[in-house]
mmCIF file of C-alpha atoms in Angstrom:
data_model
loop_
_atom_site.group_PDB
_atom_site.id
_atom_site.type_symbol
_atom_site.label_atom_id
_atom_site.label_comp_id
_atom_site.label_asym_id
_atom_site.label_seq_id
_atom_site.Cartn_x
_atom_site.Cartn_y
_atom_site.Cartn_z
ATOM 1 C CA MET A 1 -3.320 -31.610 2.641
ATOM 2 C CA SER A 2 -5.242 -30.784 -0.525
ATOM 3 C CA LEU A 3 -8.904 -29.816 -0.237
ATOM 4 C CA TYR A 4 -9.624 -30.790 -3.821
ATOM 5 C CA PHE A 5 -7.414 -33.799 -4.475
ATOM 6 C CA LYS A 6 -8.112 -35.989 -1.448
ATOM 7 C CA ASN A 7 -8.756 -39.032 -3.606
ATOM 8 C CA GLY A 8 -6.178 -38.418 -6.295
ATOM 9 C CA TRP A 9 -5.484 -35.621 -8.773
ATOM 10 C CA GLY A 10 -8.625 -35.520 -10.875
ATOM 11 C CA MET A 11 -10.460 -32.473 -12.202
ATOM 12 C CA LEU A 12 -10.910 -29.280 -10.187
ATOM 13 C CA PRO A 13 -14.467 -27.938 -9.764
ATOM 14 C CA LYS A 14 -15.454 -25.653 -12.657
ATOM 15 C CA ASP A 15 -16.693 -22.924 -10.303
ATOM 16 C CA LEU A 16 -13.424 -22.824 -8.358
ATOM 17 C CA THR A 17 -12.304 -19.269 -7.487
ATOM 18 C CA GLU A 18 -8.889 -17.753 -6.743
ATOM 19 C CA LEU A 19 -9.732 -17.691 -3.033
ATOM 20 C CA ASP A 20 -10.628 -21.372 -3.173
ATOM 21 C CA LEU A 21 -7.179 -22.131 -4.533
ATOM 22 C CA LEU A 22 -5.535 -20.139 -1.756
ATOM 23 C CA LEU A 23 -7.352 -22.267 0.822
ATOM 24 C CA ASP A 24 -5.601 -25.371 -0.482
ATOM 25 C CA ASP A 25 -2.431 -26.229 1.467
ATOM 26 C CA THR A 26 -0.666 -27.840 -1.487
ATOM 27 C CA PHE A 27 -1.378 -24.810 -3.676
ATOM 28 C CA LEU A 28 0.173 -22.520 -1.055
ATOM 29 C CA GLN A 29 3.203 -24.825 -0.950
ATOM 30 C CA TYR A 30 3.377 -24.581 -4.735
ATOM 31 C CA ILE A 31 3.428 -20.763 -4.563
ATOM 32 C CA ARG A 32 5.950 -20.650 -1.712
ATOM 33 C CA ARG A 33 8.166 -23.286 -3.424
ATOM 34 C CA ASN A 34 8.690 -25.128 -0.131
ATOM 35 C CA ASN A 35 7.349 -28.594 -0.992
ATOM 36 C CA ASP A 36 8.754 -30.471 -3.984
ATOM 37 C CA THR A 37 5.820 -32.897 -4.136
ATOM 38 C CA ALA A 38 3.238 -30.101 -4.224
ATOM 39 C CA ILE A 39 5.252 -28.162 -6.804
ATOM 40 C CA ALA A 40 5.528 -31.204 -9.075
ATOM 41 C CA LYS A 41 1.831 -32.095 -8.766
ATOM 42 C CA TRP A 42 0.546 -28.587 -9.480
ATOM 43 C CA GLU A 43 2.970 -28.033 -12.377
ATOM 44 C CA SER A 44 1.862 -31.353 -13.861
ATOM 45 C CA TYR A 45 -1.827 -30.535 -13.396
ATOM 46 C CA ILE A 46 -1.482 -27.079 -14.965
ATOM 47 C CA LEU A 47 0.385 -28.596 -17.906
ATOM 48 C CA LEU A 48 -2.416 -31.101 -18.473
ATOM 49 C CA HIS A 49 -5.166 -28.500 -17.964
ATOM 50 C CA PRO A 50 -4.008 -25.225 -19.580
ATOM 51 C CA GLU A 51 -7.519 -23.780 -19.226
ATOM 52 C CA ILE A 52 -6.766 -23.129 -15.549
ATOM 53 C CA LYS A 53 -3.601 -21.086 -16.161
ATOM 54 C CA ASP A 54 -5.334 -17.691 -15.995
ATOM 55 C CA LYS A 55 -7.058 -18.577 -12.716
ATOM 56 C CA VAL A 56 -3.799 -19.835 -11.199
ATOM 57 C CA ALA A 57 -1.995 -16.661 -12.279
ATOM 58 C CA ALA A 58 -4.724 -14.529 -10.686
ATOM 59 C CA ALA A 59 -4.478 -16.563 -7.469
ATOM 60 C CA ILE A 60 -0.702 -16.090 -7.326
ATOM 61 C CA THR A 61 -1.106 -12.330 -7.735
ATOM 62 C CA LEU A 62 -3.857 -12.255 -5.106
ATOM 63 C CA TYR A 63 -1.675 -14.228 -2.695
ATOM 64 C CA TYR A 64 1.099 -11.637 -2.792
ATOM 65 C CA ASN A 65 -1.342 -8.742 -2.544
ATOM 66 C CA ILE A 66 -3.136 -10.009 0.575
ATOM 67 C CA ASN A 67 -0.295 -11.787 2.352
ATOM 68 C CA THR A 68 0.719 -8.781 4.435
ATOM 69 C CA ALA A 69 2.129 -10.909 7.228
ATOM 70 C CA GLU A 70 4.865 -12.322 5.030
ATOM 71 C CA ALA A 71 5.565 -8.899 3.530
ATOM 72 C CA GLU A 72 6.007 -7.394 6.995
ATOM 73 C CA LYS A 73 8.277 -10.287 7.969
ATOM 74 C CA ASP A 74 10.392 -9.651 4.882
ATOM 75 C CA ARG A 75 10.670 -5.917 5.667
ATOM 76 C CA THR A 76 11.729 -6.744 9.242
ATOM 77 C CA MET A 77 14.420 -9.126 7.988
ATOM 78 C CA GLN A 78 15.724 -6.502 5.551
ATOM 79 C CA LEU A 79 15.857 -3.885 8.315
ATOM 80 C CA ASN A 80 17.780 -6.259 10.576
ATOM 81 C CA ARG A 81 20.278 -6.996 7.790
ATOM 82 C CA LEU A 82 20.662 -3.287 7.138
ATOM 83 C CA GLN A 83 21.263 -2.520 10.811
ATOM 84 C CA GLN A 84 23.891 -5.264 11.020
ATOM 85 C CA ALA A 85 25.670 -3.905 7.956
ATOM 86 C CA VAL A 86 25.640 -0.379 9.344
ATOM 87 C CA LYS A 87 27.174 -1.501 12.648
ATOM 88 C CA ALA A 88 30.147 -2.845 10.703
ATOM 89 C CA THR A 89 30.835 0.562 9.108
ATOM 90 C CA GLN A 90 30.974 4.166 10.276
ATOM 91 C CA PRO A 91 27.949 5.428 12.258
ATOM 92 C CA VAL A 92 25.074 6.647 10.111
ATOM 93 C CA ARG A 93 21.504 7.667 10.794
ATOM 94 C CA ILE A 94 18.684 5.415 9.569
ATOM 95 C CA ARG A 95 15.116 6.608 9.296
ATOM 96 C CA ARG A 96 11.920 5.489 7.623
ATOM 97 C CA ILE A 97 10.274 7.658 4.989
ATOM 98 C CA ASN A 98 6.900 7.547 3.262
ATOM 99 C CA TRP A 99 8.358 8.123 -0.200
ATOM 100 C CA ARG A 100 4.956 8.145 -1.911
ATOM 101 C CA GLN A 101 4.164 11.459 -0.189
ATOM 102 C CA VAL A 102 7.448 13.149 -1.011
ATOM 103 C CA ALA A 103 7.481 15.842 -3.731
ATOM 104 C CA TRP A 104 10.386 14.902 -5.906
ATOM 105 C CA PRO A 105 12.615 17.753 -7.162
ATOM 106 C CA ALA A 106 13.596 17.440 -10.784
ATOM 107 C CA ALA A 107 17.307 17.369 -9.999
ATOM 108 C CA ALA A 108 17.319 14.723 -7.277
ATOM 109 C CA VAL A 109 15.377 11.539 -6.717
ATOM 110 C CA LEU A 110 15.115 10.150 -3.189
ATOM 111 C CA LEU A 111 14.122 6.541 -3.634
ATOM 112 C CA LEU A 112 14.713 3.381 -1.614
ATOM 113 C CA LEU A 113 13.197 -0.104 -1.627
ATOM 114 C CA GLY A 114 11.234 -0.727 1.563
ATOM 115 C CA GLY A 115 11.193 2.933 2.572
ATOM 116 C CA ILE A 116 14.599 2.982 4.291
ATOM 117 C CA THR A 117 16.972 5.890 3.683
ATOM 118 C CA LEU A 118 20.635 5.949 4.569
ATOM 119 C CA LEU A 119 21.860 9.506 5.109
ATOM 120 C CA TRP A 120 25.375 10.866 5.349
ATOM 121 C CA PRO A 121 26.109 11.821 8.981
ATOM 122 C CA ARG A 122 25.940 15.542 9.709
ATOM 123 C CA LEU A 123 29.124 15.364 11.733
ATOM 124 C CA LYS A 124 32.065 14.212 9.667
ATOM 125 C CA PRO A 125 33.821 11.257 11.366
ATOM 126 C CA GLN A 126 37.125 11.991 13.046
ATOM 127 C CA LYS A 127 40.062 10.813 10.965
ATOM 128 C CA PRO A 128 42.448 8.563 12.897
ATOM 129 C CA ALA A 129 45.820 10.233 13.364
ATOM 130 C CA THR A 130 47.608 7.129 12.095
ATOM 131 C CA ALA A 131 45.431 6.712 8.990
ATOM 132 C CA PRO A 132 44.804 10.056 7.273
ATOM 133 C CA ASN A 133 43.468 8.520 4.046
ATOM 134 C CA THR A 134 40.469 6.617 5.376
ATOM 135 C CA PHE A 135 37.278 5.688 3.548
ATOM 136 C CA LEU A 136 33.624 5.200 4.390
ATOM 137 C CA VAL A 137 32.285 2.017 2.799
ATOM 138 C CA TYR A 138 28.567 1.608 2.089
ATOM 139 C CA SER A 139 26.960 -1.547 0.676
ATOM 140 C CA SER A 140 23.485 -2.738 -0.254
ATOM 141 C CA GLU A 141 22.375 -6.357 -0.241
ATOM 142 C CA TRP A 142 20.459 -7.997 -3.069
ATOM 143 C CA GLY A 143 16.833 -6.928 -3.096
ATOM 144 C CA GLN A 144 17.710 -3.610 -1.399
ATOM 145 C CA ARG A 145 18.301 -0.031 -2.454
ATOM 146 C CA LYS A 146 20.002 2.675 -0.446
ATOM 147 C CA LEU A 147 20.310 6.412 -0.753
ATOM 148 C CA LEU A 148 23.455 8.300 0.223
ATOM 149 C CA THR A 149 23.315 12.067 0.587
ATOM 150 C CA LEU A 150 26.816 13.563 0.352
ATOM 151 C CA PRO A 151 28.004 16.707 2.170
ATOM 152 C CA ASP A 152 27.874 18.834 -0.994
ATOM 153 C CA GLY A 153 24.205 17.911 -1.568
ATOM 154 C CA SER A 154 24.887 15.344 -4.292
ATOM 155 C CA SER A 155 23.027 12.043 -3.933
ATOM 156 C CA VAL A 156 23.780 8.441 -4.843
ATOM 157 C CA ILE A 157 21.152 5.696 -5.218
ATOM 158 C CA LEU A 158 22.766 2.280 -4.723
ATOM 159 C CA ASN A 159 21.169 -0.549 -6.634
ATOM 160 C CA ALA A 160 21.084 -4.031 -5.127
ATOM 161 C CA ASN A 161 24.414 -5.745 -4.372
ATOM 162 C CA THR A 162 26.359 -2.505 -4.761
ATOM 163 C CA THR A 163 29.349 -1.149 -2.820
ATOM 164 C CA VAL A 164 30.866 2.349 -2.905
ATOM 165 C CA ARG A 165 33.853 3.873 -1.111
ATOM 166 C CA ILE A 166 33.889 7.556 -0.185
ATOM 167 C CA PRO A 167 36.906 9.371 1.302
ATOM 168 C CA SER A 168 36.333 10.530 4.862
ATOM 169 C CA ASP A 169 37.610 13.983 3.821
ATOM 170 C CA TYR A 170 34.998 14.311 1.043
ATOM 171 C CA SER A 171 34.133 17.991 0.659
ATOM 172 C CA ASN A 172 33.187 20.654 -1.887
ATOM 173 C CA LYS A 173 36.864 20.769 -2.854
ATOM 174 C CA HIS A 174 37.450 17.035 -2.999
ATOM 175 C CA ARG A 175 34.577 15.162 -4.648
ATOM 176 C CA HIS A 176 35.590 11.572 -5.444
ATOM 177 C CA VAL A 177 33.546 8.352 -5.180
ATOM 178 C CA GLU A 178 34.703 4.830 -6.017
ATOM 179 C CA LEU A 179 32.100 2.361 -7.291
ATOM 180 C CA VAL A 180 33.604 -0.924 -6.104
ATOM 181 C CA LYS A 181 30.872 -3.073 -7.656
ATOM 182 C CA GLY A 182 27.249 -2.880 -8.726
ATOM 183 C CA ALA A 183 25.150 -0.041 -10.146
ATOM 184 C CA ALA A 184 24.629 3.458 -8.797
ATOM 185 C CA LEU A 185 22.692 6.491 -10.003
ATOM 186 C CA PHE A 186 24.394 9.821 -9.287
ATOM 187 C CA ASP A 187 22.647 13.203 -9.049
ATOM 188 C CA VAL A 188 25.531 15.665 -8.807
ATOM 189 C CA LYS A 189 25.314 19.222 -7.520
ATOM 190 C CA THR A 190 26.906 21.748 -9.870
ATOM 191 C CA ASN A 191 30.312 23.047 -8.812
ATOM 192 C CA SER A 192 32.405 24.508 -11.617
ATOM 193 C CA ASP A 193 35.447 24.814 -9.330
ATOM 194 C CA ASP A 194 35.562 21.131 -8.376
ATOM 195 C CA PRO A 195 34.539 18.356 -10.811
ATOM 196 C CA PHE A 196 32.802 15.277 -9.395
ATOM 197 C CA MET A 197 34.731 12.084 -10.151
ATOM 198 C CA VAL A 198 33.648 8.423 -10.064
ATOM 199 C CA THR A 199 36.057 5.533 -10.643
ATOM 200 C CA SER A 200 34.849 2.007 -11.427
ATOM 201 C CA LYS A 201 36.945 -0.919 -12.633
ATOM 202 C CA GLN A 202 39.144 0.600 -15.346
ATOM 203 C CA ILE A 203 37.058 3.677 -16.184
ATOM 204 C CA GLN A 204 36.830 7.158 -14.734
ATOM 205 C CA THR A 205 33.818 9.480 -15.096
ATOM 206 C CA THR A 206 34.258 13.231 -14.555
ATOM 207 C CA VAL A 207 31.321 15.672 -14.316
ATOM 208 C CA LEU A 208 30.479 19.185 -13.163
ATOM 209 C CA GLY A 209 26.766 18.666 -12.482
ATOM 210 C CA THR A 210 24.534 16.014 -13.992
ATOM 211 C CA SER A 211 22.506 12.808 -13.550
ATOM 212 C CA PHE A 212 23.947 9.497 -14.728
ATOM 213 C CA LEU A 213 23.964 5.752 -13.989
ATOM 214 C CA ILE A 214 27.088 3.594 -13.761
ATOM 215 C CA LYS A 215 26.851 -0.201 -13.918
ATOM 216 C CA SER A 216 29.889 -2.271 -13.013
ATOM 217 C CA TYR A 217 28.926 -5.729 -11.777
ATOM 218 C CA PRO A 218 31.742 -8.293 -11.409
ATOM 219 C CA TYR A 219 29.791 -10.979 -13.312
ATOM 220 C CA GLU A 220 29.124 -8.792 -16.367
ATOM 221 C CA PRO A 221 31.675 -8.510 -19.222
ATOM 222 C CA GLN A 222 31.220 -4.767 -19.645
ATOM 223 C CA SER A 223 30.754 -1.616 -17.574
ATOM 224 C CA THR A 224 28.450 1.189 -18.720
ATOM 225 C CA VAL A 225 27.944 4.880 -18.016
ATOM 226 C CA SER A 226 24.464 6.121 -19.057
ATOM 227 C CA LEU A 227 23.822 9.877 -19.087
ATOM 228 C CA LEU A 228 20.359 11.309 -18.335
ATOM 229 C CA SER A 229 21.205 15.004 -18.148
ATOM 230 C CA GLY A 230 24.202 17.347 -18.323
ATOM 231 C CA LYS A 231 27.545 16.278 -19.744
ATOM 232 C CA VAL A 232 30.204 13.785 -18.609
ATOM 233 C CA LYS A 233 33.653 12.724 -19.731
ATOM 234 C CA VAL A 234 34.435 9.005 -19.524
ATOM 235 C CA SER A 235 38.001 7.779 -19.807
ATOM 236 C CA GLU A 236 40.139 4.753 -19.059
ATOM 237 C CA GLN A 237 42.034 5.260 -15.811
ATOM 238 C CA SER A 238 45.353 4.396 -17.438
ATOM 239 C CA GLY A 239 44.819 7.043 -20.132
ATOM 240 C CA LYS A 240 45.641 4.606 -22.957
ATOM 241 C CA THR A 241 42.395 5.259 -24.852
ATOM 242 C CA ASP A 242 40.779 8.501 -25.965
ATOM 243 C CA PRO A 243 38.062 9.751 -23.568
ATOM 244 C CA LEU A 244 34.421 9.973 -24.613
ATOM 245 C CA THR A 245 32.272 13.040 -23.897
ATOM 246 C CA LEU A 246 28.629 11.988 -23.576
ATOM 247 C CA ALA A 247 25.454 13.927 -24.288
ATOM 248 C CA PRO A 248 22.078 13.024 -22.681
ATOM 249 C CA GLY A 249 20.786 9.732 -24.037
ATOM 250 C CA GLU A 250 24.282 8.411 -24.781
ATOM 251 C CA GLN A 251 26.097 5.556 -23.094
ATOM 252 C CA ALA A 252 29.785 4.675 -22.786
ATOM 253 C CA ARG A 253 30.546 0.934 -22.791
ATOM 254 C CA TRP A 254 33.818 -0.495 -21.512
ATOM 255 C CA ASN A 255 34.572 -4.057 -22.656
ATOM 256 C CA GLU A 256 36.691 -5.947 -20.131
ATOM 257 C CA SER A 257 37.910 -8.479 -22.713
ATOM 258 C CA THR A 258 38.936 -6.157 -25.541
ATOM 259 C CA ARG A 259 39.907 -3.291 -23.197
ATOM 260 C CA LYS A 260 38.102 -0.885 -25.520
ATOM 261 C CA MET A 261 35.448 1.764 -25.017
ATOM 262 C CA SER A 262 32.537 2.476 -27.362
ATOM 263 C CA ARG A 263 29.610 4.862 -27.585
ATOM 264 C CA ALA A 264 25.946 3.835 -27.931
ATOM 265 C CA SER A 265 22.435 5.137 -27.320
ATOM 266 C CA PHE A 266 20.192 3.723 -24.596
ATOM 267 C CA ASP A 267 16.543 3.748 -23.478
ATOM 268 C CA THR A 268 16.204 6.849 -21.298
ATOM 269 C CA VAL A 269 12.565 6.011 -20.497
ATOM 270 C CA ALA A 270 13.632 2.684 -18.984
ATOM 271 C CA LEU A 271 16.267 4.402 -16.856
ATOM 272 C CA ARG A 272 13.797 6.993 -15.582
ATOM 273 C CA THR A 273 11.457 4.117 -14.753
ATOM 274 C CA TRP A 274 14.363 2.519 -12.854
ATOM 275 C CA LYS A 275 14.693 5.737 -10.840
ATOM 276 C CA SER A 276 11.025 5.599 -9.878
ATOM 277 C CA GLY A 277 11.407 2.062 -8.511
ATOM 278 C CA LYS A 278 9.262 0.323 -11.128
ATOM 279 C CA LEU A 279 10.295 -2.737 -13.102
ATOM 280 C CA VAL A 280 8.463 -2.969 -16.438
ATOM 281 C CA PHE A 281 8.637 -5.659 -19.135
ATOM 282 C CA ASN A 282 6.956 -5.270 -22.511
ATOM 283 C CA ASN A 283 6.952 -8.452 -24.599
ATOM 284 C CA ALA A 284 10.458 -9.286 -23.349
ATOM 285 C CA SER A 285 12.292 -12.516 -24.066
ATOM 286 C CA ALA A 286 13.291 -14.836 -21.218
ATOM 287 C CA PHE A 287 16.921 -13.794 -21.708
ATOM 288 C CA GLU A 288 15.996 -10.101 -21.435
ATOM 289 C CA VAL A 289 13.923 -10.689 -18.296
ATOM 290 C CA ILE A 290 16.640 -12.704 -16.561
ATOM 291 C CA ARG A 291 19.362 -10.175 -17.372
ATOM 292 C CA GLU A 292 17.196 -7.325 -16.064
ATOM 293 C CA LEU A 293 16.378 -9.243 -12.881
ATOM 294 C CA GLU A 294 20.095 -9.853 -12.335
ATOM 295 C CA ASN A 295 20.768 -6.137 -12.503
ATOM 296 C CA TRP A 296 17.651 -5.119 -10.570
ATOM 297 C CA TYR A 297 18.119 -7.459 -7.616
ATOM 298 C CA GLY A 298 21.898 -7.668 -7.856
ATOM 299 C CA ILE A 299 22.194 -11.467 -7.807
ATOM 300 C CA PRO A 300 23.480 -13.714 -10.643
ATOM 301 C CA PHE A 301 21.183 -16.230 -12.332
ATOM 302 C CA GLN A 302 22.177 -19.706 -13.479
ATOM 303 C CA VAL A 303 19.945 -20.885 -16.326
ATOM 304 C CA ASN A 304 19.630 -24.575 -17.186
ATOM 305 C CA GLY A 305 17.779 -25.881 -20.209
ATOM 306 C CA ASN A 306 16.619 -24.136 -23.373
ATOM 307 C CA SER A 307 14.879 -20.781 -22.899
ATOM 308 C CA LEU A 308 14.616 -19.922 -26.602
ATOM 309 C CA ASN A 309 11.067 -21.275 -26.904
ATOM 310 C CA ALA A 310 9.813 -19.676 -23.693
ATOM 311 C CA LYS A 311 6.752 -17.449 -23.986
ATOM 312 C CA ARG A 312 7.567 -13.725 -24.115
ATOM 313 C CA PHE A 313 6.745 -11.850 -20.940
ATOM 314 C CA SER A 314 4.942 -8.608 -20.096
ATOM 315 C CA GLY A 315 4.350 -7.257 -16.625
ATOM 316 C CA ALA A 316 4.912 -4.388 -14.213
ATOM 317 C CA PHE A 317 6.276 -4.592 -10.668
ATOM 318 C CA ASP A 318 6.557 -1.835 -8.075
ATOM 319 C CA ASN A 319 9.330 -2.678 -5.584
ATOM 320 C CA ASP A 320 8.112 -6.293 -5.321
ATOM 321 C CA LYS A 321 9.991 -9.160 -3.744
ATOM 322 C CA LEU A 322 12.113 -11.314 -6.053
ATOM 323 C CA GLU A 323 10.077 -14.391 -5.106
ATOM 324 C CA LYS A 324 6.865 -12.781 -6.354
ATOM 325 C CA VAL A 325 8.408 -11.639 -9.643
ATOM 326 C CA LEU A 326 9.921 -15.070 -10.312
ATOM 327 C CA SER A 327 6.673 -16.885 -9.471
ATOM 328 C CA ILE A 328 4.737 -14.878 -12.038
ATOM 329 C CA PHE A 329 7.517 -14.943 -14.653
ATOM 330 C CA CYS A 330 8.154 -18.689 -14.358
ATOM 331 C CA PHE A 331 4.448 -19.457 -14.506
ATOM 332 C CA THR A 332 4.262 -17.599 -17.830
ATOM 333 C CA ALA A 333 7.590 -18.797 -19.241
ATOM 334 C CA GLY A 334 7.165 -22.418 -18.168
ATOM 335 C CA CYS A 335 10.204 -22.697 -15.912
ATOM 336 C CA SER A 336 10.961 -23.344 -12.240
ATOM 337 C CA PHE A 337 13.254 -21.445 -9.893
ATOM 338 C CA GLN A 338 15.198 -21.786 -6.674
ATOM 339 C CA ILE A 339 16.624 -18.811 -4.756
ATOM 340 C CA GLN A 340 19.988 -19.586 -3.145
ATOM 341 C CA PRO A 341 22.124 -17.272 -0.982
ATOM 342 C CA ASP A 342 24.503 -16.367 -3.814
ATOM 343 C CA LYS A 343 22.499 -17.062 -6.984
ATOM 344 C CA VAL A 344 19.137 -17.965 -8.510
ATOM 345 C CA LEU A 345 18.671 -21.253 -10.380
ATOM 346 C CA ILE A 346 16.266 -21.235 -13.337
ATOM 347 C CA GLN A 347 15.286 -24.542 -14.970
ATOM 348 C CA PHE A 348 13.539 -24.601 -18.356
#
């Protein structure tokens, strides 16, 4: 029930505060997107009274900052999903970390959404006698990040909706990781005697010691290898094209349609921001925001309507829930959203 619109949707009091809005049931339903009638009424009212947009935006931000109960519920659900996923794979140890108090070494970043770290087991699993070439498979769900620490000290940060396969006999003399899908940031320990190799789709990346990001989502037409430090060689697995040797700040792009590889520069500041767990937009178009959210949360977006005239968006988010980011973005851009299990619907 609405506190302010008991007798129809007239004008709100001029001295209304953000807290007053949060006391209104229909406004909370509008934020939570769980009542179509409330959503329609508030969107219509805001459209007719644009002078209230700033106050509504402040109330939405305040809601997510003070609603600790829902945040704790979300963290509990993510932990349960993580534990279920781990039970389906080889045994691993899970522990919580307070990553804000960790002193980060320059060569390795230990970062994970929600403060959950997934570590490589100290004891290497026994290889079945009948299956000598076995693999450990690790996956992250959308909205999650995971950290793998390999036996040689190298680390892998899995972005959302990412899967990697690692041979059970991984060692200092056999360093090979397969990126099945998604995006992963690799911090590789130097070993001149044994190059570190990552395969993804049709490309192969070989390094001695470096930091680089590989993106290879199934719904994107190209795969990329972005180098932060060191040197890498990127080649097609079939060997039909000439390999590219990248320097820091360079990116290799593999086009699935043309089956060709090209070299380009990329924004190293944005990638380092990605490593720190912060999502930043600076006067970005709706298309740019949606594409970045797809990669960040690892879930495809389906956009309906025309987004070309949407207001450009600026904002910063620090490991926030997708629902919060979309609420603030859609309020600015003038769109609505619906989060489904396998995709996000955006309507302009």
